[in-house]
Amino acid sequence: MFQYGFMVRAFAAGLVIAVTAPLIGSFLVIRRFSLVADTLSHVALAGVAIGLLTGTQPLITTVILTMIVAFLIEAIRSRGRLPAEAVLAIFLPGGLALAVVLISFANGFNAGLFSYLFGSITTVQPDEVWLILLLGLVAVVTIVHFYRPLLYSSFDEDSARASGINTKTISLVLMLLTAVTVSLSMRIVGVLLIGALMVIPVTTAMQVSRSFKQGIFLAIALALAAVTAGLVMAYYLNLPAGGVIVLLSLALFAGVTLLKQTVK
Amino acid sequence: MKDDAIVNINNVGFRYQHEPVLENINLTIKWGDFLGLVGPNGSGKTTLLKIIVGLIKPDSGSVELFGQSQSRFTDWAKIGYVPQKAALSNPTFPVTVAEAVGMNGGDPETIRRALAGVAMENKMTQPLNELSGGQQQRVFIARALVSRPQLLILDEPTVGVDIDSQLQFYRLLKNLNQKHALTLVLVSHDIDVVAHETKTVACINKTLICHGEPHTVLRGDFLDQLYGRPVRLLMHNH
Ligand SMILES: Nc1ncnc2c1ncn2[C@@H]1O[C@H](COP(=O)(O)OP(=O)(O)O)[C@@H](O)[C@H]1O
Ligand SMILES: [Mg+2]
C-alpha cells in the first residue's frame, strides 16, 4: 500500500497525530478540561469552511481560527466569572453554527467538506503533510520545554503559582497547543472524532500507569497502535479512517479495563 | 522595616465580595520563628496566607517579604507554600512521589534529599494516591523544600491525620525550624496543639486579636474574644 503517495502521507500525518493528540490530551484530562478539544474541533469546521470559501489552504485558516477561539476561551475562563463548562457550551455550537452558515454560501454541502468531518486517508495533500509535520514538531517541543510547569500547574495550581510559575501563561500555551493539535488531526481523524483520540488513549493508560510520564508514553503507544492498525484497515477494507481509529481506541480501552478488573 | 523581619504585614485589609474578611492586620514574622496562626473556621487564616505568598492582592495595606516590597519581590523560591487540602484534588492523577516533588524543580539527588528530610525517600517510586494523608502531606513539604526556601508556610497540614502521625509531624517541623533555621508559619484550628508546639502564636478573626508567646497570649479572655464564646485550653505538657 506504500506504493501510493497518499498512503505514505496518510501514515506520516497519522503518526504525528498519534504522538501529539495523547500528549496534549494527558494535560487536558488531568485538568478535567478535555471537552475543550471537542469545542475547538467544531470551531475547526468553521475554519475549514473559511479556507474553502476564500481559496486558502484550510489547515492554515483552521489553525488561525482555532487559536483565536482558544485564546478567547482561556481569557473568559480565567476571569472566573463563568464556569468553564459554560464557556465551552457557548463556543461549541457557535463554531458549528458559523460553519453551517459559511457552508451555505458555498452552495451547500460539498464532498471536500464531508471528508473533514470524519477524516479520510486519501485526501492529505503533499503541502499539508509538511505543515502537519511542522505543527506536530512545534507542539512536541513546546510540551517538552514547558513540561515541569505544565505538570505542576495542572496538579496544584495554587502551589505552582506561589512558586513563581506564571500559571496563566501556561494554561494559555496548553489551549493554543490544543488548537494546533485539533487542526493538524482533522484531515485523518475528522473534526468530529479528534476529541476522542485526545482522551480515550489517555484514560486507558491512566488506569494502569503508576507515574505521569509512564501514562503519557503508554497513551502514545496505544494511539500509535490504533492509528497504524486503523489506517491499514481503512485502506484494505475501504472504511473511514477516523471511525476505525476511534473504534480501535475504544476496543483497547475496553480490553485494558477488563484486564484490570480480572487481574484485581 | 525591622531587620529581623522576614515578613512584614502592614495594615492589610481584604474582601472577596462585600464583607471584609481581613481588616487592619499588622503582623511581623521574625527570622527563625515558628508561628502558629489560629482562629475559628472562616476567620481569614487561609486568605492571609494567600496574601503573603502573592496569590491574592490585598485591597489595602502592604506586604514586605525579605525586606522588599511584595510587588517587587521575585525570589519566590525562598518561600515554600503548602496549601490547605494540598492532598490530591484529583485522586486519579497518576503521579509518583518523586514526580510530585520534582514539580517544584530539583535534580534527582535534590529530590531524594528533600524526601529523606521528611523520611519518605523509600517511597520515591510509589504512586502518590497510594499513600496516607499524613504521608502525602510530608511529600508536599518535601516538594516545598526542594527550592531551599527560608520560609515555609503550611495551611492546616494535619487535618485528617491521625494523632501519632501528627506528633511525628510536629517533631519533623521542630527539627526543620531548629536544625535547618527554617522560619515556619503553620495554620491550625487546633489551638491546643499549636500552644504546645510553636514558638509564637497569632490569633485572627478578621482582625489580629493577639500575637506573642503561647503562654502569654492564649489566655481565656483572648480566646473568648477569638471564638466569641468561652473556650477552655488544656495546657498539659507532653
Ligand atoms: N474564593 C472565595 N470567594 C468568596 N469568599 C471566600 C473565598 N474564600 C474564602 N472566602 C470567605 O472568606 C472568609 C475567610 O475564609 P478563609 O480565609 O478560608 O478562612 P479560614 O482559612 O480561617 O477558615 C470565609 O468567610 C470564607 O467564606
Ligand atoms: Mg483555611
Coordinates of C-alpha atoms and ligand atoms in Angstrom, one line a residue:
Chain A
M1 CA 0.0 0.0 0.0
F2 CA 3.0 2.3 0.3
Q3 CA 3.3 2.4 -3.4
Y4 CA 0.7 5.1 -3.2
G5 CA 1.9 8.6 -2.3
F6 CA -1.3 9.3 -0.5
M7 CA -0.8 6.3 1.9
V8 CA 2.7 7.5 2.7
R9 CA 1.3 10.9 3.5
A10 CA -1.6 9.4 5.5
F11 CA 0.9 7.4 7.6
A12 CA 3.2 10.4 8.2
A13 CA 0.2 12.6 9.3
G14 CA -1.2 9.7 11.3
L15 CA 1.9 9.2 13.3
V16 CA 2.2 12.9 14.1
I17 CA -1.4 12.8 15.3
A18 CA -0.8 9.6 17.4
V19 CA 2.0 11.4 19.2
T20 CA 0.6 14.8 19.7
A21 CA -3.1 14.1 20.5
P22 CA -2.5 12.0 23.6
L23 CA 0.5 14.1 24.6
I24 CA -1.7 17.3 24.8
G25 CA -4.7 15.2 25.9
S26 CA -2.9 14.0 29.0
F27 CA -2.8 17.5 30.4
L28 CA -6.4 18.3 29.4
V29 CA -7.7 15.1 31.0
I30 CA -6.0 15.7 34.4
R31 CA -7.2 19.3 34.3
R32 CA -10.7 17.9 33.7
F33 CA -10.9 20.1 30.6
S34 CA -10.9 17.6 27.8
L35 CA -14.1 18.9 26.3
V36 CA -12.2 21.9 25.0
A37 CA -10.9 19.6 22.3
D38 CA -14.4 18.9 21.1
T39 CA -15.2 22.6 21.3
L40 CA -12.2 23.6 19.2
S41 CA -12.9 20.8 16.7
H42 CA -16.3 22.3 16.0
V43 CA -14.7 25.6 15.6
A44 CA -12.2 23.9 13.2
L45 CA -15.0 23.1 10.9
A46 CA -15.7 26.8 10.5
G47 CA -12.0 27.3 9.9
V48 CA -12.2 24.7 7.0
A49 CA -15.2 26.5 5.6
I50 CA -13.4 29.8 5.6
G51 CA -10.4 28.2 3.9
L52 CA -12.6 26.6 1.2
L53 CA -14.6 29.8 0.6
T54 CA -11.5 32.0 0.3
G55 CA -9.4 29.5 -1.6
T56 CA -6.8 29.5 1.2
Q57 CA -5.2 26.3 2.5
P58 CA -7.9 25.2 5.0
L59 CA -5.3 23.9 7.5
I60 CA -3.9 27.5 7.8
T61 CA -7.3 29.2 8.3
T62 CA -8.2 26.5 10.8
V63 CA -5.1 26.9 12.9
I64 CA -5.6 30.6 13.0
L65 CA -9.3 30.5 13.8
T66 CA -8.9 27.8 16.5
M67 CA -6.0 29.6 18.1
I68 CA -8.1 32.8 18.3
V69 CA -11.0 30.9 19.9
A70 CA -8.7 29.1 22.2
F71 CA -7.3 32.4 23.4
L72 CA -10.9 33.7 23.9
I73 CA -12.0 30.6 25.8
E74 CA -8.9 30.9 28.1
A75 CA -9.4 34.7 28.6
I76 CA -13.1 34.2 29.6
R77 CA -12.4 31.1 31.7
S78 CA -9.5 32.6 33.6
R79 CA -11.6 35.6 34.8
G80 CA -13.6 33.0 36.8
R81 CA -17.0 34.7 36.3
L82 CA -18.4 31.8 34.3
P83 CA -18.0 28.1 34.8
A84 CA -15.5 26.6 32.4
E85 CA -18.2 24.2 31.1
A86 CA -20.5 27.1 30.2
V87 CA -17.7 28.8 28.2
L88 CA -17.3 25.7 26.2
A89 CA -21.0 25.2 25.8
I90 CA -21.1 28.7 24.2
F91 CA -18.3 28.2 21.7
L92 CA -19.1 24.7 20.6
P93 CA -22.4 25.4 18.9
G94 CA -21.0 28.8 18.0
G95 CA -18.3 27.2 15.9
L96 CA -20.8 24.7 14.3
A97 CA -23.3 27.5 13.6
L98 CA -20.7 29.6 11.9
A99 CA -19.6 26.6 9.8
V100 CA -23.1 25.8 8.7
V101 CA -23.8 29.4 7.6
L102 CA -20.5 29.6 5.8
I103 CA -21.1 26.3 4.0
S104 CA -24.4 27.5 2.7
F105 CA -22.5 30.3 0.9
A106 CA -20.5 27.6 -0.8
N107 CA -23.7 26.2 -2.4
G108 CA -24.4 23.5 0.1
F109 CA -22.6 20.6 1.4
N110 CA -19.7 19.7 -0.8
A111 CA -17.8 16.5 -0.7
G112 CA -14.5 18.1 0.3
L113 CA -16.0 19.3 3.5
F114 CA -17.5 15.9 4.2
S115 CA -14.0 14.4 4.4
Y116 CA -13.1 16.9 7.1
L117 CA -16.0 15.7 9.2
F118 CA -15.0 12.1 9.6
G119 CA -11.5 12.0 8.2
S120 CA -10.1 10.4 5.1
I121 CA -6.8 8.7 4.2
T122 CA -6.9 9.7 0.5
T123 CA -7.0 13.5 0.9
V124 CA -3.8 14.5 2.6
Q125 CA -2.0 16.8 0.1
P126 CA 1.8 17.0 -0.1
D127 CA 2.0 20.6 1.1
E128 CA -0.3 19.7 4.0
V129 CA 1.9 16.8 5.1
W130 CA 4.8 19.2 5.7
L131 CA 2.6 21.6 7.5
I132 CA 1.3 18.8 9.8
L133 CA 4.8 17.6 10.5
L134 CA 5.9 21.1 11.3
L135 CA 3.0 21.8 13.6
G136 CA 3.4 18.5 15.3
L137 CA 7.0 19.3 16.0
V138 CA 6.1 22.6 17.4
A139 CA 3.6 21.0 19.7
V140 CA 6.0 18.3 21.0
V141 CA 8.9 20.7 21.5
T142 CA 6.7 23.2 23.4
I143 CA 5.4 20.5 25.7
V144 CA 8.8 19.2 26.4
H145 CA 10.0 22.7 27.1
F146 CA 7.1 23.5 29.5
Y147 CA 6.8 20.0 30.9
R148 CA 7.5 20.8 34.6
P149 CA 5.5 24.0 35.0
L150 CA 2.7 22.4 33.0
L151 CA 2.6 19.3 35.2
Y152 CA 2.9 21.4 38.4
S153 CA 0.1 23.9 37.5
S154 CA -2.2 21.0 36.3
F155 CA -1.7 19.2 39.6
D156 CA -1.8 22.0 42.1
E157 CA -2.4 25.5 40.6
D158 CA -2.0 27.5 43.8
S159 CA 1.3 26.0 44.8
A160 CA 2.6 26.3 41.3
R161 CA 1.7 30.0 41.2
A162 CA 3.1 30.6 44.7
S163 CA 6.4 29.1 43.5
G164 CA 6.6 31.8 40.8
I165 CA 5.2 29.9 37.8
N166 CA 3.0 32.1 35.6
T167 CA 0.1 29.7 35.5
K168 CA -2.0 31.9 33.3
T169 CA 0.6 31.8 30.5
I170 CA 1.0 28.0 31.0
S171 CA -2.8 27.5 30.6
L172 CA -2.8 29.6 27.5
V173 CA 0.0 27.7 26.0
L174 CA -1.9 24.4 26.6
M175 CA -5.0 25.9 25.0
L176 CA -3.1 27.1 21.9
L177 CA -1.4 23.7 21.6
T178 CA -4.8 22.0 21.7
A179 CA -5.9 24.3 18.9
V180 CA -2.9 23.2 16.9
T181 CA -3.4 19.5 17.6
V182 CA -7.1 19.7 16.6
S183 CA -6.2 21.4 13.4
L184 CA -3.5 19.0 12.3
S185 CA -5.6 16.0 13.2
M186 CA -8.7 16.9 11.3
R187 CA -7.6 15.5 7.9
I188 CA -7.1 12.0 9.0
V189 CA -9.4 11.6 12.1
G190 CA -12.0 14.2 11.2
V191 CA -13.1 17.1 13.3
L192 CA -15.9 15.2 15.0
L193 CA -13.6 12.4 16.3
I194 CA -10.4 14.2 17.3
G195 CA -11.6 14.8 20.8
A196 CA -11.9 11.0 21.2
L197 CA -8.3 10.5 20.2
M198 CA -7.1 13.1 22.7
V199 CA -9.0 11.5 25.5
I200 CA -9.5 7.7 25.1
P201 CA -5.9 6.6 24.9
V202 CA -5.1 8.8 27.9
T203 CA -7.9 7.4 30.1
T204 CA -6.9 3.9 29.0
A205 CA -3.3 4.5 30.0
M206 CA -4.1 6.3 33.3
Q207 CA -5.9 3.2 34.6
V208 CA -2.7 1.1 34.6
S209 CA 0.2 3.6 34.9
R210 CA 1.9 4.4 38.1
S211 CA 3.6 7.6 37.0
F212 CA 2.6 10.5 34.9
K213 CA 5.4 10.0 32.4
Q214 CA 4.6 6.3 32.1
G215 CA 1.0 7.3 31.4
I216 CA 2.0 9.7 28.6
F217 CA 4.2 7.1 26.9
L218 CA 1.6 4.4 27.2
A219 CA -1.1 6.7 25.9
I220 CA 1.1 7.5 22.9
A221 CA 1.9 3.8 22.3
L222 CA -1.9 3.0 22.4
A223 CA -2.6 5.8 20.0
L224 CA 0.2 4.6 17.6
A225 CA -1.3 1.1 17.7
A226 CA -4.8 2.4 17.0
V227 CA -3.8 4.8 14.2
T228 CA -1.5 2.3 12.4
A229 CA -4.0 -0.5 12.5
G230 CA -6.8 1.9 11.7
L231 CA -5.1 3.2 8.6
V232 CA -4.3 -0.3 7.4
M233 CA -7.9 -1.4 7.9
A234 CA -9.2 1.8 6.3
Y235 CA -7.0 1.1 3.2
Y236 CA -7.8 -2.6 2.8
L237 CA -11.5 -2.6 3.9
N238 CA -12.3 0.8 2.4
L239 CA -13.5 2.3 5.7
P240 CA -13.4 5.8 7.0
A241 CA -10.1 6.2 8.9
G242 CA -11.3 8.4 11.8
G243 CA -14.1 6.0 12.7
V244 CA -11.9 2.9 12.6
I245 CA -9.2 4.6 14.7
V246 CA -11.6 5.7 17.4
L247 CA -13.3 2.2 17.4
L248 CA -9.9 0.6 17.8
S249 CA -9.0 3.0 20.7
L250 CA -12.3 2.1 22.4
A251 CA -11.5 -1.6 21.9
L252 CA -8.1 -1.0 23.6
F253 CA -9.9 0.9 26.4
A254 CA -12.4 -2.0 26.9
G255 CA -9.6 -4.6 26.8
V256 CA -7.4 -2.8 29.4
T257 CA -10.4 -2.1 31.7
L258 CA -11.4 -5.7 31.6
L259 CA -7.9 -6.9 32.1
K260 CA -7.5 -4.7 35.1
Q261 CA -10.8 -6.0 36.6
T262 CA -9.7 -9.6 36.2
V263 CA -6.2 -9.1 37.5
K264 CA -7.5 -7.4 40.6
Chain B
M1 CA 11.2 47.7 58.5
K2 CA 12.8 45.9 61.4
D3 CA 15.8 44.0 60.1
D4 CA 14.9 40.8 61.9
A5 CA 11.6 40.5 60.0
I6 CA 11.2 38.0 57.2
V7 CA 7.5 39.0 56.6
N8 CA 6.0 42.4 57.4
I9 CA 2.3 42.9 57.0
N10 CA 1.1 46.5 57.3
N11 CA -2.5 47.4 57.8
V12 CA -3.7 44.7 55.4
G13 CA -7.4 44.6 54.6
F14 CA -9.2 42.3 52.1
R15 CA -12.7 41.4 51.0
Y16 CA -13.8 38.8 48.4
Q17 CA -17.2 40.4 47.9
H18 CA -18.8 42.9 50.2
E19 CA -18.0 41.6 53.7
P20 CA -14.4 42.3 54.8
V21 CA -12.6 39.1 55.5
L22 CA -9.5 40.8 56.9
E23 CA -9.2 44.2 58.5
N24 CA -6.2 46.2 59.7
I25 CA -3.8 43.3 60.0
N26 CA -0.4 44.2 61.3
L27 CA 1.9 41.3 61.8
T28 CA 5.6 40.8 61.7
I29 CA 7.1 37.4 61.3
K30 CA 10.7 37.2 62.5
W31 CA 13.6 35.1 61.2
G32 CA 13.7 31.7 62.8
D33 CA 10.2 32.0 64.2
F34 CA 7.8 29.1 64.4
L35 CA 4.5 30.9 64.2
G36 CA 1.2 29.2 64.8
L37 CA -1.7 31.1 63.2
V38 CA -5.0 30.2 64.9
G39 CA -8.6 31.2 64.6
P40 CA -12.1 29.7 64.0
N41 CA -13.2 28.4 60.6
G42 CA -13.7 31.2 58.2
S43 CA -11.7 33.7 60.2
G44 CA -9.4 34.5 57.3
K45 CA -6.3 32.4 58.0
T46 CA -6.1 30.9 54.5
T47 CA -6.8 34.3 53.0
L48 CA -3.9 35.9 54.9
L49 CA -1.5 33.1 53.8
K50 CA -2.6 33.6 50.2
I51 CA -1.9 37.3 50.5
I52 CA 1.6 36.6 51.9
V53 CA 2.5 34.2 49.1
G54 CA 1.1 36.6 46.5
L55 CA -1.9 34.5 45.3
I56 CA -4.3 37.4 46.1
K57 CA -3.6 41.1 46.4
P58 CA -4.7 43.0 49.5
D59 CA -7.3 45.7 49.0
S60 CA -5.5 47.9 51.4
G61 CA -2.2 47.9 53.2
S62 CA 1.1 46.4 52.1
V63 CA 3.3 43.3 52.5
E64 CA 7.1 43.2 52.6
L65 CA 9.0 40.0 52.0
F66 CA 12.6 39.7 52.9
G67 CA 12.8 43.5 53.3
Q68 CA 11.4 44.1 49.8
S69 CA 8.0 45.4 48.8
Q70 CA 5.9 42.4 47.6
S71 CA 5.2 44.0 44.2
R72 CA 9.0 44.0 43.5
F73 CA 9.7 40.6 45.1
T74 CA 10.6 37.9 42.6
D75 CA 12.6 35.3 44.5
W76 CA 9.7 33.0 45.2
A77 CA 11.9 30.1 45.6
K78 CA 12.7 31.5 49.1
I79 CA 9.2 30.8 50.2
G80 CA 7.7 27.3 50.4
Y81 CA 3.9 27.1 50.5
V82 CA 1.8 24.0 51.1
P83 CA -1.9 25.0 50.6
Q84 CA -4.8 23.7 52.5
K85 CA -6.0 20.3 51.2
A86 CA -3.0 20.0 49.0
A87 CA -3.9 16.4 49.2
L88 CA -4.9 15.4 45.7
S89 CA -7.8 17.4 44.3
N90 CA -7.8 14.8 41.5
P91 CA -7.1 11.3 43.0
T92 CA -7.0 9.7 39.6
F93 CA -3.9 11.7 38.7
P94 CA -1.2 9.1 38.2
V95 CA 1.9 10.6 39.7
T96 CA 4.7 9.2 41.8
V97 CA 6.2 10.7 44.9
A98 CA 9.4 11.7 43.1
E99 CA 7.3 13.3 40.3
A100 CA 5.2 15.3 42.8
V101 CA 8.3 16.6 44.5
G102 CA 10.1 17.3 41.2
M103 CA 7.3 19.5 40.0
N104 CA 9.0 22.3 42.0
G105 CA 12.3 21.6 40.3
G106 CA 15.5 20.0 41.5
D107 CA 17.6 17.2 40.1
P108 CA 17.1 13.6 41.2
E109 CA 19.6 14.0 44.0
T110 CA 18.0 17.1 45.4
I111 CA 14.6 15.4 45.2
R112 CA 15.9 12.3 47.0
R113 CA 17.5 14.5 49.7
A114 CA 14.3 16.5 50.2
L115 CA 12.4 13.3 50.6
A116 CA 15.0 12.0 53.0
G117 CA 14.4 15.1 55.1
V118 CA 10.8 14.1 55.6
A119 CA 11.6 10.3 56.0
M120 CA 10.0 9.4 52.7
E121 CA 12.9 8.5 50.5
N122 CA 11.9 4.9 50.4
K123 CA 8.6 5.8 48.7
M124 CA 10.1 7.6 45.7
T125 CA 8.5 5.5 43.0
Q126 CA 5.2 4.9 44.8
P127 CA 2.1 6.5 43.3
L128 CA 1.1 9.4 45.5
N129 CA -2.6 8.3 45.7
E130 CA -1.5 5.0 47.4
L131 CA -0.1 7.0 50.4
S132 CA -2.0 8.0 53.6
G133 CA -3.0 11.6 54.1
G134 CA -0.1 12.2 56.5
Q135 CA 2.4 10.7 54.1
Q136 CA 1.1 12.9 51.3
Q137 CA 1.5 16.0 53.5
R138 CA 5.1 15.1 54.1
V139 CA 5.6 14.7 50.3
F140 CA 4.2 18.2 49.8
I141 CA 6.5 19.6 52.4
A142 CA 9.4 17.9 50.6
R143 CA 8.2 19.5 47.4
A144 CA 8.2 22.9 49.0
L145 CA 11.7 22.2 50.4
V146 CA 13.4 21.4 47.0
S147 CA 13.7 25.1 46.2
R148 CA 15.6 25.5 49.5
P149 CA 13.2 28.1 51.0
Q150 CA 13.9 30.1 54.1
L151 CA 10.3 30.5 54.9
L152 CA 7.8 27.6 54.9
I153 CA 4.1 28.2 55.1
L154 CA 1.7 25.4 55.9
D155 CA -2.1 25.7 55.8
E156 CA -3.7 23.1 58.1
P157 CA -1.3 20.4 57.3
T158 CA -2.6 17.9 59.9
V159 CA -6.3 17.8 59.1
G160 CA -7.3 14.2 58.7
V161 CA -4.0 12.9 60.0
D162 CA -4.1 10.5 63.0
I163 CA -2.6 11.7 66.3
D164 CA 0.6 9.5 66.2
S165 CA 1.5 10.8 62.8
Q166 CA 0.7 14.3 63.9
L167 CA 3.2 14.1 66.8
Q168 CA 5.8 12.7 64.4
F169 CA 4.9 15.5 62.0
Y170 CA 5.5 18.3 64.6
R171 CA 8.8 16.7 65.6
L172 CA 9.8 17.0 61.9
L173 CA 8.7 20.6 61.8
K174 CA 10.6 21.4 65.0
N175 CA 13.7 19.8 63.6
L176 CA 13.4 21.9 60.4
N177 CA 12.9 25.0 62.4
Q178 CA 15.8 24.4 64.8
K179 CA 18.5 22.5 62.9
H180 CA 17.8 24.0 59.5
A181 CA 17.0 27.5 60.6
L182 CA 13.8 27.4 58.6
T183 CA 11.2 30.0 59.5
L184 CA 7.8 28.3 59.8
V185 CA 4.2 29.6 59.7
L186 CA 1.6 27.0 60.5
V187 CA -2.2 27.5 60.3
S188 CA -4.2 25.3 62.5
H189 CA -7.6 25.5 64.2
D190 CA -6.3 23.2 66.9
I191 CA -5.1 25.8 69.4
D192 CA -4.2 23.1 71.9
V193 CA -1.5 21.6 69.7
V194 CA -0.3 25.0 68.4
A195 CA 0.1 26.2 72.0
H196 CA 2.5 23.3 72.7
E197 CA 4.4 23.1 69.5
T198 CA 5.1 26.6 68.2
K199 CA 7.3 29.5 69.4
T200 CA 4.8 32.2 68.9
V201 CA 1.1 32.4 68.2
A202 CA -1.1 34.8 66.3
C203 CA -4.8 34.7 66.6
I204 CA -7.0 36.2 64.0
N205 CA -10.7 36.5 63.4
K206 CA -10.9 39.1 60.7
T207 CA -8.6 41.3 62.8
L208 CA -5.5 40.3 64.7
I209 CA -6.6 39.6 68.2
C210 CA -3.4 38.5 69.8
H211 CA 0.3 37.9 69.0
G212 CA 3.0 36.7 71.2
E213 CA 4.4 33.6 73.0
P214 CA 1.8 30.9 73.5
H215 CA 1.5 31.1 77.3
T216 CA 1.1 34.9 77.3
V217 CA -1.5 35.2 74.5
L218 CA -3.6 32.0 74.9
R219 CA -5.4 33.3 78.0
G220 CA -9.1 32.9 78.5
D221 CA -10.1 36.5 77.7
F222 CA -8.3 36.4 74.3
L223 CA -9.8 33.1 73.4
D224 CA -13.3 34.2 74.3
Q225 CA -12.8 37.2 72.0
L226 CA -11.4 34.9 69.3
Y227 CA -14.2 32.4 69.4
G228 CA -16.9 34.6 70.7
R229 CA -17.6 32.1 73.4
P230 CA -15.8 30.7 76.4
V231 CA -13.0 28.3 75.5
R232 CA -11.0 26.1 77.9
L233 CA -7.5 25.4 76.9
L234 CA -5.9 22.3 78.3
M235 CA -2.3 23.3 79.0
H236 CA -1.0 19.9 79.7
N237 CA 2.6 19.0 78.8
H238 CA 3.6 16.2 76.6
Ligands
LIG1 N1 -12.8 32.4 47.0 C1 -13.6 33.0 47.9 N2 -14.7 33.7 47.5 C2 -15.5 34.3 48.4 N3 -15.4 34.2 49.7 C3 -14.4 33.4 50.2 C4 -13.5 32.8 49.3 N4 -12.5 32.1 50.0 C5 -12.9 32.4 51.3 N5 -14.0 33.1 51.4 C6 -14.6 33.6 52.6 O1 -13.7 34.3 53.4 C7 -13.7 34.0 54.7 C8 -12.4 33.6 55.2 O2 -12.0 32.4 54.6 P1 -10.6 31.6 54.9 O3 -9.5 32.6 54.7 O4 -10.6 30.4 54.0 O5 -10.8 31.2 56.4 P2 -10.0 30.1 57.3 O6 -8.9 29.6 56.5 O7 -9.7 30.8 58.5 O8 -11.0 29.0 57.6 C9 -14.8 33.0 54.9 O9 -16.0 33.6 55.3 C10 -15.0 32.4 53.5 O10 -16.3 32.0 53.3
MG2 MG -8.4 27.8 55.8

